[in-house]
mmCIF file of N, CA and C and ligand atoms in Angstrom:
data_model
loop_
_atom_site.group_PDB
_atom_site.id
_atom_site.type_symbol
_atom_site.label_atom_id
_atom_site.label_comp_id
_atom_site.label_asym_id
_atom_site.label_seq_id
_atom_site.Cartn_x
_atom_site.Cartn_y
_atom_site.Cartn_z
ATOM 1 N N MET A 5 0.806 -1.201 0.003
ATOM 2 C CA MET A 5 -0.028 -0.006 -0.007
ATOM 3 C C MET A 5 0.889 1.249 0.004
ATOM 4 N N PRO A 6 0.388 2.312 -0.516
ATOM 5 C CA PRO A 6 1.202 3.554 -0.601
ATOM 6 C C PRO A 6 1.365 4.106 0.859
ATOM 7 N N VAL A 7 2.488 4.762 0.967
ATOM 8 C CA VAL A 7 2.759 5.369 2.224
ATOM 9 C C VAL A 7 1.844 6.688 2.441
ATOM 10 N N ALA A 8 1.695 7.113 3.646
ATOM 11 C CA ALA A 8 0.768 8.183 3.821
ATOM 12 C C ALA A 8 1.164 9.484 3.059
ATOM 13 N N ALA A 9 2.384 9.716 2.835
ATOM 14 C CA ALA A 9 2.784 11.022 2.286
ATOM 15 C C ALA A 9 2.868 10.991 0.830
ATOM 16 N N GLN A 10 2.505 9.838 0.265
ATOM 17 C CA GLN A 10 2.489 9.736 -1.236
ATOM 18 C C GLN A 10 1.414 10.621 -1.887
ATOM 19 N N LEU A 11 1.757 11.325 -2.908
ATOM 20 C CA LEU A 11 0.746 12.181 -3.566
ATOM 21 C C LEU A 11 -0.241 11.327 -4.279
ATOM 22 N N CYS A 12 -1.459 11.807 -4.304
ATOM 23 C CA CYS A 12 -2.493 10.986 -4.943
ATOM 24 C C CYS A 12 -2.300 10.919 -6.442
ATOM 25 N N PRO A 13 -2.412 9.815 -7.038
ATOM 26 C CA PRO A 13 -2.150 9.650 -8.465
ATOM 27 C C PRO A 13 -3.155 10.478 -9.325
ATOM 28 N N CYS A 14 -4.249 10.810 -8.799
ATOM 29 C CA CYS A 14 -5.223 11.531 -9.627
ATOM 30 C C CYS A 14 -4.795 13.004 -9.762
ATOM 31 N N GLY A 15 -3.871 13.555 -8.998
ATOM 32 C CA GLY A 15 -3.305 14.816 -9.222
ATOM 33 C C GLY A 15 -4.179 15.949 -8.642
ATOM 34 N N SER A 16 -4.994 15.605 -7.697
ATOM 35 C CA SER A 16 -5.903 16.685 -7.067
ATOM 36 C C SER A 16 -4.987 17.608 -6.295
ATOM 37 N N VAL A 17 -5.433 18.908 -6.288
ATOM 38 C CA VAL A 17 -4.817 19.883 -5.502
ATOM 39 C C VAL A 17 -5.810 20.526 -4.505
ATOM 40 N N SER A 18 -5.328 21.047 -3.368
ATOM 41 C CA SER A 18 -6.190 21.725 -2.477
ATOM 42 C C SER A 18 -6.644 23.090 -3.040
ATOM 43 N N PRO A 19 -7.604 23.840 -2.380
ATOM 44 C CA PRO A 19 -7.918 25.197 -2.867
ATOM 45 C C PRO A 19 -6.637 26.035 -2.971
ATOM 46 N N LYS A 20 -5.612 25.790 -2.159
ATOM 47 C CA LYS A 20 -4.434 26.595 -2.209
ATOM 48 C C LYS A 20 -3.369 26.002 -3.191
ATOM 49 N N LYS A 21 -3.829 25.064 -3.990
ATOM 50 C CA LYS A 21 -2.981 24.435 -5.050
ATOM 51 C C LYS A 21 -1.897 23.517 -4.547
ATOM 52 N N VAL A 22 -2.053 23.092 -3.262
ATOM 53 C CA VAL A 22 -1.073 22.126 -2.766
ATOM 54 C C VAL A 22 -1.607 20.777 -3.125
ATOM 55 N N PRO A 23 -0.669 19.971 -3.703
ATOM 56 C CA PRO A 23 -1.104 18.611 -4.106
ATOM 57 C C PRO A 23 -1.518 17.809 -2.889
ATOM 58 N N LYS A 24 -2.628 17.021 -3.084
ATOM 59 C CA LYS A 24 -3.157 16.210 -1.995
ATOM 60 C C LYS A 24 -2.451 14.838 -1.961
ATOM 61 N N THR A 25 -2.292 14.344 -0.692
ATOM 62 C CA THR A 25 -1.741 13.041 -0.550
ATOM 63 C C THR A 25 -2.846 12.015 -0.842
ATOM 64 N N PHE A 26 -2.447 10.810 -1.028
ATOM 65 C CA PHE A 26 -3.433 9.753 -1.309
ATOM 66 C C PHE A 26 -4.399 9.649 -0.195
ATOM 67 N N GLU A 27 -3.943 9.797 1.059
ATOM 68 C CA GLU A 27 -4.831 9.658 2.190
ATOM 69 C C GLU A 27 -5.789 10.756 2.301
ATOM 70 N N GLN A 28 -5.431 11.948 1.878
ATOM 71 C CA GLN A 28 -6.296 13.102 1.880
ATOM 72 C C GLN A 28 -7.352 13.061 0.770
ATOM 73 N N CYS A 29 -6.982 12.256 -0.215
ATOM 74 C CA CYS A 29 -7.786 12.390 -1.479
ATOM 75 C C CYS A 29 -8.451 11.059 -1.705
ATOM 76 N N CYS A 30 -8.166 10.362 -2.834
ATOM 77 C CA CYS A 30 -8.905 9.170 -3.234
ATOM 78 C C CYS A 30 -8.794 8.030 -2.198
ATOM 79 N N GLY A 31 -7.756 8.098 -1.412
ATOM 80 C CA GLY A 31 -7.594 6.993 -0.335
ATOM 81 C C GLY A 31 -8.760 6.962 0.569
ATOM 82 N N CYS A 32 -9.350 8.102 0.831
ATOM 83 C CA CYS A 32 -10.538 8.142 1.820
ATOM 84 C C CYS A 32 -11.577 7.184 1.220
ATOM 85 N N TYR A 33 -11.842 7.273 -0.046
ATOM 86 C CA TYR A 33 -12.969 6.384 -0.604
ATOM 87 C C TYR A 33 -12.529 5.000 -0.854
ATOM 88 N N ILE A 34 -11.290 4.890 -1.432
ATOM 89 C CA ILE A 34 -10.735 3.537 -1.818
ATOM 90 C C ILE A 34 -10.618 2.687 -0.534
ATOM 91 N N ASN A 35 -10.135 3.218 0.501
ATOM 92 C CA ASN A 35 -9.888 2.413 1.697
ATOM 93 C C ASN A 35 -11.048 2.239 2.555
ATOM 94 N N ALA A 36 -12.084 2.987 2.389
ATOM 95 C CA ALA A 36 -13.291 2.859 3.212
ATOM 96 C C ALA A 36 -14.528 2.961 2.416
ATOM 97 N N PHE A 37 -14.604 2.186 1.410
ATOM 98 C CA PHE A 37 -15.728 2.274 0.443
ATOM 99 C C PHE A 37 -17.095 2.032 1.124
ATOM 100 N N ASP A 38 -17.114 1.121 2.092
ATOM 101 C CA ASP A 38 -18.350 0.804 2.725
ATOM 102 C C ASP A 38 -18.867 1.944 3.615
ATOM 103 N N THR A 39 -17.978 2.683 4.265
ATOM 104 C CA THR A 39 -18.442 3.686 5.190
ATOM 105 C C THR A 39 -18.336 5.085 4.576
ATOM 106 N N THR A 40 -17.401 5.264 3.654
ATOM 107 C CA THR A 40 -17.086 6.607 3.075
ATOM 108 C C THR A 40 -17.113 6.546 1.555
ATOM 109 N N PRO A 41 -18.295 6.407 0.969
ATOM 110 C CA PRO A 41 -18.347 6.428 -0.541
ATOM 111 C C PRO A 41 -18.046 7.790 -1.046
ATOM 112 N N ALA A 42 -17.595 7.865 -2.261
ATOM 113 C CA ALA A 42 -17.280 9.160 -2.944
ATOM 114 C C ALA A 42 -18.579 10.048 -2.989
ATOM 115 N N PRO A 43 -18.506 11.242 -2.528
ATOM 116 C CA PRO A 43 -19.686 12.066 -2.307
ATOM 117 C C PRO A 43 -20.265 12.569 -3.692
ATOM 118 N N ASP A 44 -19.502 12.537 -4.755
ATOM 119 C CA ASP A 44 -20.084 13.024 -6.040
ATOM 120 C C ASP A 44 -19.338 12.266 -7.177
ATOM 121 N N ALA A 45 -19.915 12.422 -8.380
ATOM 122 C CA ALA A 45 -19.333 11.706 -9.527
ATOM 123 C C ALA A 45 -17.960 12.045 -9.855
ATOM 124 N N LEU A 46 -17.581 13.312 -9.611
ATOM 125 C CA LEU A 46 -16.212 13.698 -9.936
ATOM 126 C C LEU A 46 -15.276 13.025 -8.964
ATOM 127 N N SER A 47 -15.534 12.972 -7.687
ATOM 128 C CA SER A 47 -14.671 12.283 -6.750
ATOM 129 C C SER A 47 -14.590 10.749 -7.064
ATOM 130 N N LEU A 48 -15.670 10.225 -7.463
ATOM 131 C CA LEU A 48 -15.659 8.833 -7.835
ATOM 132 C C LEU A 48 -14.847 8.610 -9.048
ATOM 133 N N MET A 49 -14.961 9.433 -10.066
ATOM 134 C CA MET A 49 -14.177 9.285 -11.296
ATOM 135 C C MET A 49 -12.658 9.360 -10.891
ATOM 136 N N ARG A 50 -12.286 10.343 -10.099
ATOM 137 C CA ARG A 50 -10.876 10.402 -9.707
ATOM 138 C C ARG A 50 -10.369 9.233 -8.960
ATOM 139 N N SER A 51 -11.307 8.749 -8.099
ATOM 140 C CA SER A 51 -10.815 7.604 -7.251
ATOM 141 C C SER A 51 -10.797 6.319 -8.090
ATOM 142 N N ARG A 52 -11.610 6.213 -9.114
ATOM 143 C CA ARG A 52 -11.495 5.031 -10.015
ATOM 144 C C ARG A 52 -10.217 5.157 -10.874
ATOM 145 N N TYR A 53 -9.902 6.302 -11.300
ATOM 146 C CA TYR A 53 -8.623 6.482 -12.002
ATOM 147 C C TYR A 53 -7.431 6.024 -11.087
ATOM 148 N N THR A 54 -7.480 6.444 -9.825
ATOM 149 C CA THR A 54 -6.446 6.099 -8.941
ATOM 150 C C THR A 54 -6.483 4.606 -8.676
ATOM 151 N N ALA A 55 -7.652 3.991 -8.598
ATOM 152 C CA ALA A 55 -7.718 2.545 -8.403
ATOM 153 C C ALA A 55 -7.140 1.810 -9.627
ATOM 154 N N TYR A 56 -7.261 2.382 -10.847
ATOM 155 C CA TYR A 56 -6.574 1.773 -12.000
ATOM 156 C C TYR A 56 -5.121 1.896 -11.828
ATOM 157 N N VAL A 57 -4.658 3.044 -11.330
ATOM 158 C CA VAL A 57 -3.227 3.190 -11.137
ATOM 159 C C VAL A 57 -2.638 2.175 -10.168
ATOM 160 N N LEU A 58 -3.394 1.973 -9.082
ATOM 161 C CA LEU A 58 -3.036 1.068 -8.008
ATOM 162 C C LEU A 58 -3.412 -0.311 -8.254
ATOM 163 N N ASP A 59 -4.081 -0.597 -9.352
ATOM 164 C CA ASP A 59 -4.506 -1.986 -9.678
ATOM 165 C C ASP A 59 -5.449 -2.513 -8.580
ATOM 166 N N ASN A 60 -6.392 -1.676 -8.173
ATOM 167 C CA ASN A 60 -7.281 -2.110 -7.133
ATOM 168 C C ASN A 60 -8.660 -2.575 -7.787
ATOM 169 N N GLU A 61 -8.670 -3.885 -8.204
ATOM 170 C CA GLU A 61 -9.832 -4.393 -8.848
ATOM 171 C C GLU A 61 -11.058 -4.374 -8.030
ATOM 172 N N ALA A 62 -10.894 -4.628 -6.785
ATOM 173 C CA ALA A 62 -12.061 -4.672 -5.838
ATOM 174 C C ALA A 62 -12.817 -3.405 -5.844
ATOM 175 N N TYR A 63 -12.096 -2.299 -5.778
ATOM 176 C CA TYR A 63 -12.678 -1.011 -5.726
ATOM 177 C C TYR A 63 -13.393 -0.698 -7.123
ATOM 178 N N LEU A 64 -12.779 -0.996 -8.169
ATOM 179 C CA LEU A 64 -13.303 -0.774 -9.487
ATOM 180 C C LEU A 64 -14.676 -1.562 -9.663
ATOM 181 N N LEU A 65 -14.685 -2.693 -9.269
ATOM 182 C CA LEU A 65 -15.875 -3.550 -9.390
ATOM 183 C C LEU A 65 -17.005 -3.017 -8.544
ATOM 184 N N ALA A 66 -16.632 -2.579 -7.290
ATOM 185 C CA ALA A 66 -17.612 -2.174 -6.297
ATOM 186 C C ALA A 66 -18.271 -0.828 -6.703
ATOM 187 N N THR A 67 -17.589 -0.074 -7.582
ATOM 188 C CA THR A 67 -18.071 1.174 -7.988
ATOM 189 C C THR A 67 -18.610 1.197 -9.382
ATOM 190 N N TRP A 68 -18.823 0.006 -9.920
ATOM 191 C CA TRP A 68 -19.368 -0.167 -11.235
ATOM 192 C C TRP A 68 -20.847 -0.433 -11.166
ATOM 193 N N ALA A 69 -21.737 0.193 -11.992
ATOM 194 C CA ALA A 69 -23.121 -0.067 -11.908
ATOM 195 C C ALA A 69 -23.286 -1.532 -12.338
ATOM 196 N N SER A 70 -24.231 -2.272 -11.590
ATOM 197 C CA SER A 70 -24.328 -3.653 -11.709
ATOM 198 C C SER A 70 -24.595 -4.097 -13.153
ATOM 199 N N GLU A 71 -25.445 -3.334 -13.932
ATOM 200 C CA GLU A 71 -25.822 -3.773 -15.228
ATOM 201 C C GLU A 71 -24.693 -3.820 -16.285
ATOM 202 N N HIS A 72 -23.626 -3.079 -15.934
ATOM 203 C CA HIS A 72 -22.469 -2.930 -16.901
ATOM 204 C C HIS A 72 -21.236 -3.508 -16.269
ATOM 205 N N ARG A 73 -21.286 -4.005 -15.060
ATOM 206 C CA ARG A 73 -20.124 -4.438 -14.338
ATOM 207 C C ARG A 73 -19.510 -5.698 -14.965
ATOM 208 N N PRO A 74 -18.250 -5.672 -15.314
ATOM 209 C CA PRO A 74 -17.522 -6.896 -15.872
ATOM 210 C C PRO A 74 -17.307 -7.839 -14.736
ATOM 211 N N ALA A 75 -17.011 -9.136 -15.114
ATOM 212 C CA ALA A 75 -16.705 -10.103 -14.132
ATOM 213 C C ALA A 75 -15.423 -9.827 -13.446
ATOM 214 N N SER A 76 -14.467 -9.209 -14.182
ATOM 215 C CA SER A 76 -13.228 -8.891 -13.607
ATOM 216 C C SER A 76 -12.570 -7.743 -14.470
ATOM 217 N N VAL A 77 -11.579 -7.080 -13.820
ATOM 218 C CA VAL A 77 -10.917 -6.059 -14.518
ATOM 219 C C VAL A 77 -9.495 -6.508 -14.759
ATOM 220 N N SER A 78 -9.197 -6.714 -16.025
ATOM 221 C CA SER A 78 -7.863 -7.286 -16.291
ATOM 222 C C SER A 78 -6.807 -6.132 -16.274
ATOM 223 N N SER A 79 -5.720 -6.420 -15.749
ATOM 224 C CA SER A 79 -4.745 -5.343 -15.602
ATOM 225 C C SER A 79 -3.622 -5.689 -16.674
ATOM 226 N N ASP A 80 -3.156 -4.665 -17.265
ATOM 227 C CA ASP A 80 -2.098 -4.820 -18.300
ATOM 228 C C ASP A 80 -0.757 -4.301 -17.733
ATOM 229 N N GLU A 81 0.041 -5.241 -17.444
ATOM 230 C CA GLU A 81 1.394 -4.860 -16.770
ATOM 231 C C GLU A 81 2.191 -3.892 -17.626
ATOM 232 N N LYS A 82 1.971 -3.885 -18.908
ATOM 233 C CA LYS A 82 2.737 -3.065 -19.815
ATOM 234 C C LYS A 82 2.149 -1.632 -19.799
ATOM 235 N N LEU A 83 0.921 -1.479 -19.292
ATOM 236 C CA LEU A 83 0.351 -0.121 -19.417
ATOM 237 C C LEU A 83 0.536 0.558 -18.067
ATOM 238 N N LYS A 84 1.048 1.824 -18.117
ATOM 239 C CA LYS A 84 1.290 2.612 -16.971
ATOM 240 C C LYS A 84 0.542 3.967 -17.142
ATOM 241 N N TRP A 85 -0.364 4.167 -16.229
ATOM 242 C CA TRP A 85 -1.058 5.461 -16.294
ATOM 243 C C TRP A 85 -0.183 6.594 -15.829
ATOM 244 N N LEU A 86 -0.189 7.686 -16.480
ATOM 245 C CA LEU A 86 0.658 8.798 -16.125
ATOM 246 C C LEU A 86 -0.008 9.944 -15.378
ATOM 247 N N ASP A 87 -1.133 10.471 -15.947
ATOM 248 C CA ASP A 87 -1.791 11.507 -15.270
ATOM 249 C C ASP A 87 -3.206 11.621 -15.818
ATOM 250 N N LEU A 88 -3.945 12.393 -15.092
ATOM 251 C CA LEU A 88 -5.366 12.616 -15.358
ATOM 252 C C LEU A 88 -5.764 14.071 -15.427
ATOM 253 N N THR A 89 -6.475 14.476 -16.457
ATOM 254 C CA THR A 89 -6.891 15.851 -16.615
ATOM 255 C C THR A 89 -8.480 15.802 -16.827
ATOM 256 N N VAL A 90 -9.224 16.395 -15.839
ATOM 257 C CA VAL A 90 -10.643 16.489 -16.020
ATOM 258 C C VAL A 90 -10.959 17.658 -16.905
ATOM 259 N N LYS A 91 -11.709 17.385 -17.965
ATOM 260 C CA LYS A 91 -12.068 18.419 -18.900
ATOM 261 C C LYS A 91 -13.403 19.079 -18.534
ATOM 262 N N LYS A 92 -14.293 18.295 -18.199
ATOM 263 C CA LYS A 92 -15.661 18.820 -17.994
ATOM 264 C C LYS A 92 -16.436 17.995 -16.980
ATOM 265 N N TYR A 93 -17.147 18.523 -16.013
ATOM 266 C CA TYR A 93 -17.917 17.835 -15.043
ATOM 267 C C TYR A 93 -19.337 18.433 -15.124
ATOM 268 N N GLN A 94 -20.323 17.580 -15.417
ATOM 269 C CA GLN A 94 -21.644 18.087 -15.559
ATOM 270 C C GLN A 94 -22.590 17.336 -14.662
ATOM 271 N N ARG A 95 -23.403 18.062 -13.922
ATOM 272 C CA ARG A 95 -24.416 17.496 -13.085
ATOM 273 C C ARG A 95 -25.745 17.706 -13.750
ATOM 274 N N TYR A 96 -26.414 16.593 -14.087
ATOM 275 C CA TYR A 96 -27.729 16.760 -14.708
ATOM 276 C C TYR A 96 -28.859 16.899 -13.664
ATOM 277 N N ASP A 97 -28.806 16.005 -12.789
ATOM 278 C CA ASP A 97 -29.701 16.104 -11.574
ATOM 279 C C ASP A 97 -28.909 15.465 -10.468
ATOM 280 N N GLU A 98 -29.670 15.284 -9.333
ATOM 281 C CA GLU A 98 -28.976 14.749 -8.196
ATOM 282 C C GLU A 98 -28.478 13.264 -8.346
ATOM 283 N N ASN A 99 -29.023 12.702 -9.364
ATOM 284 C CA ASN A 99 -28.656 11.181 -9.575
ATOM 285 C C ASN A 99 -27.900 10.883 -10.841
ATOM 286 N N SER A 100 -27.539 11.931 -11.570
ATOM 287 C CA SER A 100 -26.776 11.596 -12.837
ATOM 288 C C SER A 100 -25.873 12.694 -13.185
ATOM 289 N N SER A 101 -24.605 12.282 -13.528
ATOM 290 C CA SER A 101 -23.528 13.263 -13.885
ATOM 291 C C SER A 101 -22.687 12.598 -15.005
ATOM 292 N N THR A 102 -22.002 13.483 -15.728
ATOM 293 C CA THR A 102 -20.927 12.979 -16.592
ATOM 294 C C THR A 102 -19.609 13.730 -16.269
ATOM 295 N N VAL A 103 -18.559 12.969 -16.527
ATOM 296 C CA VAL A 103 -17.226 13.579 -16.449
ATOM 297 C C VAL A 103 -16.422 13.231 -17.694
ATOM 298 N N GLU A 104 -15.956 14.292 -18.347
ATOM 299 C CA GLU A 104 -15.047 14.110 -19.532
ATOM 300 C C GLU A 104 -13.631 14.344 -19.016
ATOM 301 N N PHE A 105 -12.758 13.396 -19.449
ATOM 302 C CA PHE A 105 -11.464 13.502 -18.934
ATOM 303 C C PHE A 105 -10.418 12.898 -20.044
ATOM 304 N N VAL A 106 -9.158 13.256 -19.773
ATOM 305 C CA VAL A 106 -8.137 12.716 -20.612
ATOM 306 C C VAL A 106 -7.163 11.995 -19.641
ATOM 307 N N ALA A 107 -6.856 10.749 -19.833
ATOM 308 C CA ALA A 107 -5.882 10.100 -19.033
ATOM 309 C C ALA A 107 -4.737 9.641 -19.960
ATOM 310 N N ARG A 108 -3.490 10.036 -19.562
ATOM 311 C CA ARG A 108 -2.343 9.731 -20.355
ATOM 312 C C ARG A 108 -1.710 8.467 -19.790
ATOM 313 N N TYR A 109 -1.100 7.673 -20.718
ATOM 314 C CA TYR A 109 -0.506 6.401 -20.303
ATOM 315 C C TYR A 109 0.718 6.121 -21.221
ATOM 316 N N ARG A 110 1.518 5.222 -20.699
ATOM 317 C CA ARG A 110 2.612 4.649 -21.585
ATOM 318 C C ARG A 110 2.367 3.152 -21.684
ATOM 319 N N GLN A 111 2.523 2.641 -22.938
ATOM 320 C CA GLN A 111 2.340 1.292 -23.125
ATOM 321 C C GLN A 111 3.349 0.788 -24.135
ATOM 322 N N ASP A 112 4.153 -0.219 -23.732
ATOM 323 C CA ASP A 112 5.228 -0.671 -24.558
ATOM 324 C C ASP A 112 6.124 0.467 -25.121
ATOM 325 N N GLY A 113 6.424 1.337 -24.245
ATOM 326 C CA GLY A 113 7.325 2.473 -24.626
ATOM 327 C C GLY A 113 6.625 3.562 -25.422
ATOM 328 N N LYS A 114 5.337 3.413 -25.706
ATOM 329 C CA LYS A 114 4.684 4.507 -26.485
ATOM 330 C C LYS A 114 3.671 5.157 -25.635
ATOM 331 N N GLY A 115 3.565 6.480 -25.863
ATOM 332 C CA GLY A 115 2.641 7.242 -25.134
ATOM 333 C C GLY A 115 1.275 7.239 -25.772
ATOM 334 N N GLY A 116 0.158 7.255 -24.959
ATOM 335 C CA GLY A 116 -1.131 7.356 -25.546
ATOM 336 C C GLY A 116 -2.135 8.094 -24.585
ATOM 337 N N ARG A 117 -3.242 8.424 -25.112
ATOM 338 C CA ARG A 117 -4.237 9.081 -24.196
ATOM 339 C C ARG A 117 -5.548 8.527 -24.433
ATOM 340 N N LEU A 118 -6.305 8.389 -23.310
ATOM 341 C CA LEU A 118 -7.661 8.005 -23.376
ATOM 342 C C LEU A 118 -8.570 9.189 -23.102
ATOM 343 N N HIS A 119 -9.397 9.606 -24.050
ATOM 344 C CA HIS A 119 -10.298 10.683 -23.961
ATOM 345 C C HIS A 119 -11.706 10.165 -23.878
ATOM 346 N N GLU A 120 -12.234 10.250 -22.661
ATOM 347 C CA GLU A 120 -13.596 9.547 -22.551
ATOM 348 C C GLU A 120 -14.540 10.465 -21.794
ATOM 349 N N THR A 121 -15.821 10.312 -22.082
ATOM 350 C CA THR A 121 -16.884 10.924 -21.267
ATOM 351 C C THR A 121 -17.565 9.765 -20.533
ATOM 352 N N SER A 122 -17.431 9.720 -19.255
ATOM 353 C CA SER A 122 -18.079 8.716 -18.495
ATOM 354 C C SER A 122 -19.342 9.171 -17.869
ATOM 355 N N ARG A 123 -20.301 8.228 -17.782
ATOM 356 C CA ARG A 123 -21.589 8.538 -17.159
ATOM 357 C C ARG A 123 -21.624 7.865 -15.767
ATOM 358 N N PHE A 124 -22.191 8.624 -14.905
ATOM 359 C CA PHE A 124 -22.284 8.133 -13.489
ATOM 360 C C PHE A 124 -23.742 8.273 -12.970
ATOM 361 N N VAL A 125 -24.151 7.246 -12.188
ATOM 362 C CA VAL A 125 -25.443 7.348 -11.588
ATOM 363 C C VAL A 125 -25.361 7.197 -10.072
ATOM 364 N N ARG A 126 -26.319 7.758 -9.399
ATOM 365 C CA ARG A 126 -26.380 7.698 -7.894
ATOM 366 C C ARG A 126 -27.565 6.829 -7.541
ATOM 367 N N ARG A 127 -27.304 5.761 -6.742
ATOM 368 C CA ARG A 127 -28.362 4.846 -6.361
ATOM 369 C C ARG A 127 -28.182 4.624 -4.899
ATOM 370 N N ALA A 128 -29.291 4.826 -4.172
ATOM 371 C CA ALA A 128 -29.326 4.641 -2.682
ATOM 372 C C ALA A 128 -28.177 5.395 -2.030
ATOM 373 N N GLY A 129 -27.975 6.619 -2.538
ATOM 374 C CA GLY A 129 -26.973 7.482 -1.912
ATOM 375 C C GLY A 129 -25.537 7.243 -2.353
ATOM 376 N N ARG A 130 -25.266 6.299 -3.233
ATOM 377 C CA ARG A 130 -23.912 6.035 -3.736
ATOM 378 C C ARG A 130 -23.791 6.233 -5.219
ATOM 379 N N TRP A 131 -22.628 6.766 -5.582
ATOM 380 C CA TRP A 131 -22.382 6.982 -7.004
ATOM 381 C C TRP A 131 -21.770 5.714 -7.600
ATOM 382 N N TYR A 132 -22.097 5.443 -8.822
ATOM 383 C CA TYR A 132 -21.540 4.365 -9.608
ATOM 384 C C TYR A 132 -21.177 4.762 -10.985
ATOM 385 N N TYR A 133 -20.130 4.112 -11.453
ATOM 386 C CA TYR A 133 -19.761 4.314 -12.899
ATOM 387 C C TYR A 133 -20.728 3.519 -13.734
ATOM 388 N N LEU A 134 -21.314 4.179 -14.731
ATOM 389 C CA LEU A 134 -22.381 3.484 -15.556
ATOM 390 C C LEU A 134 -21.627 2.970 -16.887
ATOM 391 N N ASP A 135 -21.182 3.873 -17.650
ATOM 392 C CA ASP A 135 -20.434 3.472 -18.877
ATOM 393 C C ASP A 135 -19.718 4.741 -19.346
ATOM 394 N N GLY A 136 -18.950 4.520 -20.468
ATOM 395 C CA GLY A 136 -18.104 5.589 -20.964
ATOM 396 C C GLY A 136 -18.195 5.578 -22.480
ATOM 397 N N ARG A 137 -18.009 6.736 -23.036
ATOM 398 C CA ARG A 137 -17.909 6.837 -24.472
ATOM 399 C C ARG A 137 -16.565 7.481 -24.879
ATOM 400 N N GLU A 138 -15.895 6.714 -25.687
ATOM 401 C CA GLU A 138 -14.608 7.325 -26.004
ATOM 402 C C GLU A 138 -14.659 8.352 -27.035
ATOM 403 N N ARG A 139 -13.942 9.487 -26.750
ATOM 404 C CA ARG A 139 -14.093 10.571 -27.692
ATOM 405 C C ARG A 139 -13.105 10.452 -28.811
ATOM 406 N N ASP A 140 -13.316 11.291 -29.862
ATOM 407 C CA ASP A 140 -12.351 11.298 -30.885
ATOM 408 C C ASP A 140 -10.975 11.679 -30.482
ATOM 409 N N PRO A 141 -9.891 11.099 -31.054
ATOM 410 C CA PRO A 141 -8.576 11.423 -30.588
ATOM 411 C C PRO A 141 -8.420 12.979 -30.711
ATOM 412 N N LEU A 142 -7.613 13.527 -29.813
ATOM 413 C CA LEU A 142 -7.395 14.998 -29.804
ATOM 414 C C LEU A 142 -6.515 15.401 -31.039
HETATM 415 ZN ZN1 ZN B 8 -7.069 11.518 -5.689
#
C-alpha cells in the first residue's frame, strides 16, 4: 500500500494548489468504500482512475453499476497510467452526472491518451460508474 505522504495519483490539489496526498484524497474512498463512498461523480471518477493506477480491482468492481459491471478487470502490466486531466464535469440532476477526462499512459514504450466521457449514476446514496464513451482522438 502507498505510504501516507505519497501524492494522490489523480493529481488533485487543495484550494491553495497544494497537491493532496493519497490519504487526503482518493484514499478516503478507496480504503473505506463501505463507510465513506465518494460524495459526487467527480470524486468517484478520480478515485476510479487512482484505483486503476494502483490496480485495485475490488474498488473498480464495487463502484461499477451492476448492469455493466464486468466479471473482472484485467490489468495490463505493460500499461502505466501517467496522469489525469478532467475536462468537464456536468451534473444533470442529483442522480446523474458525466465527467469528461483525458488520461495519459505509456504502453510498450509508447505514449497514448484515453479521452472519454463517463456517465455516473447515484443509487441509494452512492455513485456508480455506468459507462463511458470514447471521444475522438485530440
Ligand atoms: Zn485523488
